[in-house]
Amino acid sequence: MSVLDSFSLQGKVSVVTGANRGIGRALVTALAEAGSDVALLVRDPASADEAVAALEALGVRSAVVAADVTQLDQVERAVEEVVTALGRVDVLVNNAGACIHKPALEVTGEEWRQVMDVNVNGVWNCAQAFGRQMVAQNSGTIINIGSMSGNIVNRPQWQPAYNASKAAVHHLTRSLAAEWAPYGVRVNALAPGYIATDMTPVDDPAFQRYWIEDAPLRRFGLPEELGPSVVFLAAPASAFMTGEILVIDGGYSVF
């Protein structure tokens, strides 16, 4: 296999949660450009219409599956729907996430549970349900979208629930990697820094001093810049890599 061939996902089926916008939309496109058929797991199927049209232009098969990642029964049903529609599951990208910016003493119990439910329980539900399918077929790759916030404490905004949730995602990644390696299933995480999305107001002057000027590259990232790394983690190019957290943050967390 040549170097470039090792990055091909031709003949593979990938599932991306939260795939209708932002980072998820960019990752769907990258996986499709590498040759993978793609299932978009979203709460509102109509929200994925534009993404599906773009996938059709790339010549890959696609399916939209409705599921709330916090509801295990919906996720388990989603596995069946993806396999029925596309034949198998080779790659899972756990991208769906939530964040609340509040000081710790102002975070309500409901807000804490909301972030943990999506970022931790949602990742767990999908990893377990799709992982069961992968273990049964003795192959598969799971990529959890963590964050540099799982390794650092962000400023000037406080976000204790988000930080704790992403630290949990990182260690869950390592735990599943160790347990499922004998079954041919690799589990890694991608930990982005400040990426321009609806959830991250990178253009807000209040954050410029800390988010941008404190980063060695002195800029924010774009969702599309995460795509090649997800393809690498999904493809044979990373065949000897599991249990790792790949940080892409413009150098932010080196200080």
PDB file of C-alpha atoms in Angstrom, residues 25-245:
ATOM      1  CA  ARG A  25     -20.358  19.056   8.807  1.00  0.00           C
ATOM      2  CA  ALA A  26     -16.685  19.603   7.942  1.00  0.00           C
ATOM      3  CA  LEU A  27     -15.743  16.121   9.160  1.00  0.00           C
ATOM      4  CA  VAL A  28     -18.512  14.513   7.101  1.00  0.00           C
ATOM      5  CA  THR A  29     -17.164  16.252   4.011  1.00  0.00           C
ATOM      6  CA  ALA A  30     -13.579  15.194   4.712  1.00  0.00           C
ATOM      7  CA  LEU A  31     -14.517  11.540   5.232  1.00  0.00           C
ATOM      8  CA  ALA A  32     -16.550  11.559   2.019  1.00  0.00           C
ATOM      9  CA  GLU A  33     -13.726  13.173   0.058  1.00  0.00           C
ATOM     10  CA  ALA A  34     -11.521  10.305   1.255  1.00  0.00           C
ATOM     11  CA  GLY A  35     -14.020   7.888  -0.278  1.00  0.00           C
ATOM     12  CA  SER A  36     -16.180   6.864   2.676  1.00  0.00           C
ATOM     13  CA  ASP A  37     -19.937   6.479   2.571  1.00  0.00           C
ATOM     14  CA  VAL A  38     -21.367   8.499   5.448  1.00  0.00           C
ATOM     15  CA  ALA A  39     -24.278   8.301   7.872  1.00  0.00           C
ATOM     16  CA  LEU A  40     -25.256  11.574   9.537  1.00  0.00           C
ATOM     17  CA  LEU A  41     -26.665  11.020  13.013  1.00  0.00           C
ATOM     18  CA  VAL A  42     -28.673  14.113  13.977  1.00  0.00           C
ATOM     19  CA  ARG A  43     -31.697  14.999  16.089  1.00  0.00           C
ATOM     20  CA  ASP A  44     -33.493  16.759  13.222  1.00  0.00           C
ATOM     21  CA  PRO A  45     -33.111  15.003   9.851  1.00  0.00           C
ATOM     22  CA  ALA A  46     -34.290  18.060   7.915  1.00  0.00           C
ATOM     23  CA  SER A  47     -31.306  20.015   9.244  1.00  0.00           C
ATOM     24  CA  ALA A  48     -28.984  17.744   7.249  1.00  0.00           C
ATOM     25  CA  ASP A  49     -30.511  18.406   3.824  1.00  0.00           C
ATOM     26  CA  GLU A  50     -27.686  20.690   2.648  1.00  0.00           C
ATOM     27  CA  ALA A  51     -25.020  18.302   3.875  1.00  0.00           C
ATOM     28  CA  VAL A  52     -26.640  15.383   2.046  1.00  0.00           C
ATOM     29  CA  ALA A  53     -26.811  17.357  -1.195  1.00  0.00           C
ATOM     30  CA  ALA A  54     -23.087  18.108  -0.913  1.00  0.00           C
ATOM     31  CA  LEU A  55     -22.340  14.418  -0.308  1.00  0.00           C
ATOM     32  CA  GLU A  56     -24.284  13.392  -3.388  1.00  0.00           C
ATOM     33  CA  ALA A  57     -22.084  15.723  -5.425  1.00  0.00           C
ATOM     34  CA  LEU A  58     -19.047  13.820  -4.121  1.00  0.00           C
ATOM     35  CA  GLY A  59     -20.473  10.543  -5.406  1.00  0.00           C
ATOM     36  CA  VAL A  60     -20.713   8.679  -2.090  1.00  0.00           C
ATOM     37  CA  ARG A  61     -23.690   7.012  -0.478  1.00  0.00           C
ATOM     38  CA  SER A  62     -25.242   8.764   2.499  1.00  0.00           C
ATOM     39  CA  ALA A  63     -27.965   8.213   5.062  1.00  0.00           C
ATOM     40  CA  VAL A  64     -29.534  10.498   7.634  1.00  0.00           C
ATOM     41  CA  VAL A  65     -30.507   8.855  10.895  1.00  0.00           C
ATOM     42  CA  ALA A  66     -32.519  10.604  13.610  1.00  0.00           C
ATOM     43  CA  ALA A  67     -31.298  10.055  17.158  1.00  0.00           C
ATOM     44  CA  ASP A  68     -30.614  11.941  20.371  1.00  0.00           C
ATOM     45  CA  VAL A  69     -27.224  10.692  21.546  1.00  0.00           C
ATOM     46  CA  THR A  70     -28.315  11.031  25.185  1.00  0.00           C
ATOM     47  CA  GLN A  71     -30.996   8.361  24.638  1.00  0.00           C
ATOM     48  CA  LEU A  72     -29.481   4.884  24.452  1.00  0.00           C
ATOM     49  CA  ASP A  73     -32.535   3.291  22.889  1.00  0.00           C
ATOM     50  CA  GLN A  74     -32.437   5.811  20.044  1.00  0.00           C
ATOM     51  CA  VAL A  75     -28.728   5.223  19.509  1.00  0.00           C
ATOM     52  CA  GLU A  76     -29.171   1.460  19.431  1.00  0.00           C
ATOM     53  CA  ARG A  77     -31.932   1.864  16.872  1.00  0.00           C
ATOM     54  CA  ALA A  78     -29.628   4.138  14.868  1.00  0.00           C
ATOM     55  CA  VAL A  79     -27.029   1.362  14.628  1.00  0.00           C
ATOM     56  CA  GLU A  80     -29.613  -0.926  13.067  1.00  0.00           C
ATOM     57  CA  GLU A  81     -30.728   1.772  10.628  1.00  0.00           C
ATOM     58  CA  VAL A  82     -27.172   2.537   9.507  1.00  0.00           C
ATOM     59  CA  VAL A  83     -26.346  -1.125   8.953  1.00  0.00           C
ATOM     60  CA  THR A  84     -29.594  -1.629   7.050  1.00  0.00           C
ATOM     61  CA  ALA A  85     -28.998   1.422   4.852  1.00  0.00           C
ATOM     62  CA  LEU A  86     -25.246   1.167   4.242  1.00  0.00           C
ATOM     63  CA  GLY A  87     -24.351  -2.428   5.106  1.00  0.00           C
ATOM     64  CA  ARG A  88     -21.872  -1.995   7.946  1.00  0.00           C
ATOM     65  CA  VAL A  89     -20.109   0.524  10.204  1.00  0.00           C
ATOM     66  CA  ASP A  90     -16.349   1.019   9.991  1.00  0.00           C
ATOM     67  CA  VAL A  91     -15.831   4.456  11.546  1.00  0.00           C
ATOM     68  CA  LEU A  92     -17.638   6.340  14.319  1.00  0.00           C
ATOM     69  CA  VAL A  93     -16.934  10.009  14.978  1.00  0.00           C
ATOM     70  CA  ASN A  94     -18.440  11.143  18.284  1.00  0.00           C
ATOM     71  CA  ASN A  95     -18.765  14.844  17.542  1.00  0.00           C
ATOM     72  CA  ALA A  96     -22.023  16.025  19.151  1.00  0.00           C
ATOM     73  CA  GLY A  97     -21.279  18.370  22.048  1.00  0.00           C
ATOM     74  CA  ALA A  98     -22.561  21.134  24.328  1.00  0.00           C
ATOM     75  CA  CYS A  99     -20.920  23.919  26.338  1.00  0.00           C
ATOM     76  CA  ILE A 100     -22.040  26.459  28.932  1.00  0.00           C
ATOM     77  CA  HIS A 101     -19.838  29.432  29.857  1.00  0.00           C
ATOM     78  CA  LYS A 102     -20.476  30.227  33.520  1.00  0.00           C
ATOM     79  CA  PRO A 103     -18.441  30.498  36.724  1.00  0.00           C
ATOM     80  CA  ALA A 104     -18.679  27.373  38.856  1.00  0.00           C
ATOM     81  CA  LEU A 105     -20.819  28.980  41.576  1.00  0.00           C
ATOM     82  CA  GLU A 106     -23.403  30.051  38.983  1.00  0.00           C
ATOM     83  CA  VAL A 107     -23.778  26.737  37.159  1.00  0.00           C
ATOM     84  CA  THR A 108     -27.122  25.140  37.943  1.00  0.00           C
ATOM     85  CA  GLY A 109     -27.602  21.439  38.472  1.00  0.00           C
ATOM     86  CA  GLU A 110     -29.612  21.259  35.271  1.00  0.00           C
ATOM     87  CA  GLU A 111     -26.860  22.987  33.263  1.00  0.00           C
ATOM     88  CA  TRP A 112     -24.217  20.643  34.677  1.00  0.00           C
ATOM     89  CA  ARG A 113     -26.304  17.604  33.804  1.00  0.00           C
ATOM     90  CA  GLN A 114     -27.053  18.933  30.321  1.00  0.00           C
ATOM     91  CA  VAL A 115     -23.368  19.271  29.412  1.00  0.00           C
ATOM     92  CA  MET A 116     -22.423  15.932  30.963  1.00  0.00           C
ATOM     93  CA  ASP A 117     -25.353  14.181  29.334  1.00  0.00           C
ATOM     94  CA  VAL A 118     -24.357  15.212  25.806  1.00  0.00           C
ATOM     95  CA  ASN A 119     -20.563  15.251  26.127  1.00  0.00           C
ATOM     96  CA  VAL A 120     -20.036  12.167  28.284  1.00  0.00           C
ATOM     97  CA  ASN A 121     -23.181  10.040  28.255  1.00  0.00           C
ATOM     98  CA  GLY A 122     -23.711  10.731  24.554  1.00  0.00           C
ATOM     99  CA  VAL A 123     -20.187   9.635  23.703  1.00  0.00           C
ATOM    100  CA  TRP A 124     -20.581   6.576  25.915  1.00  0.00           C
ATOM    101  CA  ASN A 125     -23.929   5.590  24.391  1.00  0.00           C
ATOM    102  CA  CYS A 126     -22.622   5.818  20.827  1.00  0.00           C
ATOM    103  CA  ALA A 127     -19.277   4.188  21.596  1.00  0.00           C
ATOM    104  CA  GLN A 128     -20.978   1.277  23.317  1.00  0.00           C
ATOM    105  CA  ALA A 129     -23.712   0.749  20.715  1.00  0.00           C
ATOM    106  CA  PHE A 130     -21.536   1.125  17.628  1.00  0.00           C
ATOM    107  CA  GLY A 131     -18.583  -0.494  19.408  1.00  0.00           C
ATOM    108  CA  ARG A 132     -20.647  -3.626  19.944  1.00  0.00           C
ATOM    109  CA  GLN A 133     -21.123  -3.824  16.167  1.00  0.00           C
ATOM    110  CA  MET A 134     -17.390  -3.263  15.559  1.00  0.00           C
ATOM    111  CA  VAL A 135     -16.296  -5.857  18.117  1.00  0.00           C
ATOM    112  CA  ALA A 136     -18.639  -8.389  16.490  1.00  0.00           C
ATOM    113  CA  GLN A 137     -17.060  -7.772  13.072  1.00  0.00           C
ATOM    114  CA  ASN A 138     -13.503  -7.624  14.524  1.00  0.00           C
ATOM    115  CA  SER A 139     -12.714  -4.244  13.008  1.00  0.00           C
ATOM    116  CA  GLY A 140     -13.531  -0.595  13.398  1.00  0.00           C
ATOM    117  CA  THR A 141     -12.286   2.832  14.375  1.00  0.00           C
ATOM    118  CA  ILE A 142     -13.795   5.249  16.874  1.00  0.00           C
ATOM    119  CA  ILE A 143     -12.772   8.900  16.999  1.00  0.00           C
ATOM    120  CA  ASN A 144     -14.041  10.899  19.954  1.00  0.00           C
ATOM    121  CA  ILE A 145     -13.992  14.667  19.639  1.00  0.00           C
ATOM    122  CA  GLY A 146     -12.457  15.870  22.873  1.00  0.00           C
ATOM    123  CA  SER A 147     -10.921  19.290  23.407  1.00  0.00           C
ATOM    124  CA  MET A 148      -7.774  21.007  24.600  1.00  0.00           C
ATOM    125  CA  SER A 149     -10.128  21.952  27.465  1.00  0.00           C
ATOM    126  CA  GLY A 150      -9.727  18.399  28.705  1.00  0.00           C
ATOM    127  CA  ASN A 151      -6.064  19.225  29.370  1.00  0.00           C
ATOM    128  CA  ILE A 152      -6.167  22.914  30.374  1.00  0.00           C
ATOM    129  CA  VAL A 153      -8.423  25.453  32.091  1.00  0.00           C
ATOM    130  CA  ASN A 154      -9.658  28.042  29.598  1.00  0.00           C
ATOM    131  CA  ARG A 155      -9.757  31.768  30.189  1.00  0.00           C
ATOM    132  CA  PRO A 156     -11.242  34.363  30.459  1.00  0.00           C
ATOM    133  CA  GLN A 157     -14.501  32.371  30.268  1.00  0.00           C
ATOM    134  CA  TRP A 158     -15.136  29.760  32.932  1.00  0.00           C
ATOM    135  CA  GLN A 159     -16.623  26.455  31.761  1.00  0.00           C
ATOM    136  CA  PRO A 160     -16.115  23.841  34.497  1.00  0.00           C
ATOM    137  CA  ALA A 161     -18.693  21.363  33.203  1.00  0.00           C
ATOM    138  CA  TYR A 162     -17.288  21.390  29.678  1.00  0.00           C
ATOM    139  CA  ASN A 163     -13.690  21.027  30.867  1.00  0.00           C
ATOM    140  CA  ALA A 164     -14.569  18.113  33.134  1.00  0.00           C
ATOM    141  CA  SER A 165     -16.636  16.452  30.415  1.00  0.00           C
ATOM    142  CA  LYS A 166     -13.811  16.580  27.875  1.00  0.00           C
ATOM    143  CA  ALA A 167     -11.297  15.204  30.392  1.00  0.00           C
ATOM    144  CA  ALA A 168     -13.724  12.317  30.844  1.00  0.00           C
ATOM    145  CA  VAL A 169     -13.911  11.818  27.066  1.00  0.00           C
ATOM    146  CA  HIS A 170     -10.127  11.626  26.863  1.00  0.00           C
ATOM    147  CA  HIS A 171      -9.844   8.980  29.539  1.00  0.00           C
ATOM    148  CA  LEU A 172     -12.814   7.030  28.235  1.00  0.00           C
ATOM    149  CA  THR A 173     -10.969   6.992  24.910  1.00  0.00           C
ATOM    150  CA  ARG A 174      -7.938   5.375  26.545  1.00  0.00           C
ATOM    151  CA  SER A 175     -10.088   2.893  28.465  1.00  0.00           C
ATOM    152  CA  LEU A 176     -11.972   1.696  25.404  1.00  0.00           C
ATOM    153  CA  ALA A 177      -8.776   1.565  23.344  1.00  0.00           C
ATOM    154  CA  ALA A 178      -7.188  -0.792  25.849  1.00  0.00           C
ATOM    155  CA  GLU A 179     -10.246  -3.003  26.145  1.00  0.00           C
ATOM    156  CA  TRP A 180     -11.139  -3.311  22.464  1.00  0.00           C
ATOM    157  CA  ALA A 181      -7.707  -3.512  20.851  1.00  0.00           C
ATOM    158  CA  PRO A 182      -7.773  -7.344  20.888  1.00  0.00           C
ATOM    159  CA  TYR A 183     -10.941  -7.162  18.772  1.00  0.00           C
ATOM    160  CA  GLY A 184      -9.376  -5.012  16.059  1.00  0.00           C
ATOM    161  CA  VAL A 185     -11.109  -1.831  17.203  1.00  0.00           C
ATOM    162  CA  ARG A 186      -9.003   1.319  17.555  1.00  0.00           C
ATOM    163  CA  VAL A 187     -10.152   4.277  19.671  1.00  0.00           C
ATOM    164  CA  ASN A 188      -8.512   7.708  19.535  1.00  0.00           C
ATOM    165  CA  ALA A 189      -9.578  11.276  20.260  1.00  0.00           C
ATOM    166  CA  LEU A 190      -9.122  14.588  18.500  1.00  0.00           C
ATOM    167  CA  ALA A 191      -8.712  17.578  20.821  1.00  0.00           C
ATOM    168  CA  PRO A 192      -9.314  20.875  18.995  1.00  0.00           C
ATOM    169  CA  GLY A 193      -8.473  24.322  20.282  1.00  0.00           C
ATOM    170  CA  TYR A 194     -10.477  27.424  19.400  1.00  0.00           C
ATOM    171  CA  ILE A 195     -12.314  26.650  16.160  1.00  0.00           C
ATOM    172  CA  ALA A 196     -14.685  29.096  14.465  1.00  0.00           C
ATOM    173  CA  THR A 197     -18.184  27.659  15.052  1.00  0.00           C
ATOM    174  CA  ASP A 198     -21.513  28.889  16.409  1.00  0.00           C
ATOM    175  CA  MET A 199     -20.477  27.543  19.815  1.00  0.00           C
ATOM    176  CA  THR A 200     -17.143  29.391  19.849  1.00  0.00           C
ATOM    177  CA  PRO A 201     -17.352  33.185  19.259  1.00  0.00           C
ATOM    178  CA  VAL A 202     -13.774  33.608  18.075  1.00  0.00           C
ATOM    179  CA  ASP A 203     -14.481  37.080  16.660  1.00  0.00           C
ATOM    180  CA  ASP A 204     -15.691  38.521  19.976  1.00  0.00           C
ATOM    181  CA  PRO A 205     -13.201  41.254  21.059  1.00  0.00           C
ATOM    182  CA  ALA A 206     -13.633  40.155  24.675  1.00  0.00           C
ATOM    183  CA  PHE A 207     -11.862  36.897  23.882  1.00  0.00           C
ATOM    184  CA  GLN A 208      -9.291  38.114  21.333  1.00  0.00           C
ATOM    185  CA  ARG A 209      -6.585  38.843  23.910  1.00  0.00           C
ATOM    186  CA  TYR A 210      -6.667  35.339  25.406  1.00  0.00           C
ATOM    187  CA  TRP A 211      -7.923  33.051  22.650  1.00  0.00           C
ATOM    188  CA  ILE A 212      -5.945  34.472  19.755  1.00  0.00           C
ATOM    189  CA  GLU A 213      -2.996  36.490  21.041  1.00  0.00           C
ATOM    190  CA  ASP A 214      -1.995  33.762  23.523  1.00  0.00           C
ATOM    191  CA  ALA A 215      -1.786  31.112  20.797  1.00  0.00           C
ATOM    192  CA  PRO A 216       1.627  30.706  19.114  1.00  0.00           C
ATOM    193  CA  LEU A 217      -0.013  30.691  15.668  1.00  0.00           C
ATOM    194  CA  ARG A 218      -2.015  33.783  16.733  1.00  0.00           C
ATOM    195  CA  ARG A 219      -5.231  32.786  14.990  1.00  0.00           C
ATOM    196  CA  PHE A 220      -8.278  30.594  15.413  1.00  0.00           C
ATOM    197  CA  GLY A 221      -8.797  27.379  13.481  1.00  0.00           C
ATOM    198  CA  LEU A 222     -11.396  26.488  10.873  1.00  0.00           C
ATOM    199  CA  PRO A 223     -13.566  23.348  10.986  1.00  0.00           C
ATOM    200  CA  GLU A 224     -12.114  22.268   7.645  1.00  0.00           C
ATOM    201  CA  GLU A 225      -8.630  22.167   9.188  1.00  0.00           C
ATOM    202  CA  LEU A 226      -9.704  19.268  11.415  1.00  0.00           C
ATOM    203  CA  GLY A 227     -10.841  17.115   8.501  1.00  0.00           C
ATOM    204  CA  PRO A 228      -7.455  15.750   7.391  1.00  0.00           C
ATOM    205  CA  SER A 229      -6.625  14.642  10.941  1.00  0.00           C
ATOM    206  CA  VAL A 230      -9.909  12.786  11.294  1.00  0.00           C
ATOM    207  CA  VAL A 231      -9.249  11.046   7.981  1.00  0.00           C
ATOM    208  CA  PHE A 232      -5.807  10.057   9.284  1.00  0.00           C
ATOM    209  CA  LEU A 233      -7.287   8.629  12.490  1.00  0.00           C
ATOM    210  CA  ALA A 234      -9.978   6.773  10.544  1.00  0.00           C
ATOM    211  CA  ALA A 235      -7.714   5.364   7.834  1.00  0.00           C
ATOM    212  CA  PRO A 236      -5.065   2.607   7.680  1.00  0.00           C
ATOM    213  CA  ALA A 237      -2.462   5.410   7.886  1.00  0.00           C
ATOM    214  CA  SER A 238      -2.907   5.322  11.687  1.00  0.00           C
ATOM    215  CA  ALA A 239      -3.196   1.524  11.956  1.00  0.00           C
ATOM    216  CA  PHE A 240      -0.654   1.285  14.811  1.00  0.00           C
ATOM    217  CA  MET A 241      -2.222   4.145  16.799  1.00  0.00           C
ATOM    218  CA  THR A 242      -4.810   3.713  19.531  1.00  0.00           C
ATOM    219  CA  GLY A 243      -5.589   5.321  22.879  1.00  0.00           C
ATOM    220  CA  GLU A 244      -4.087   8.659  21.815  1.00  0.00           C
ATOM    221  CA  ILE A 245      -5.339  12.235  22.133  1.00  0.00           C
TER     222      ILE A 245
END
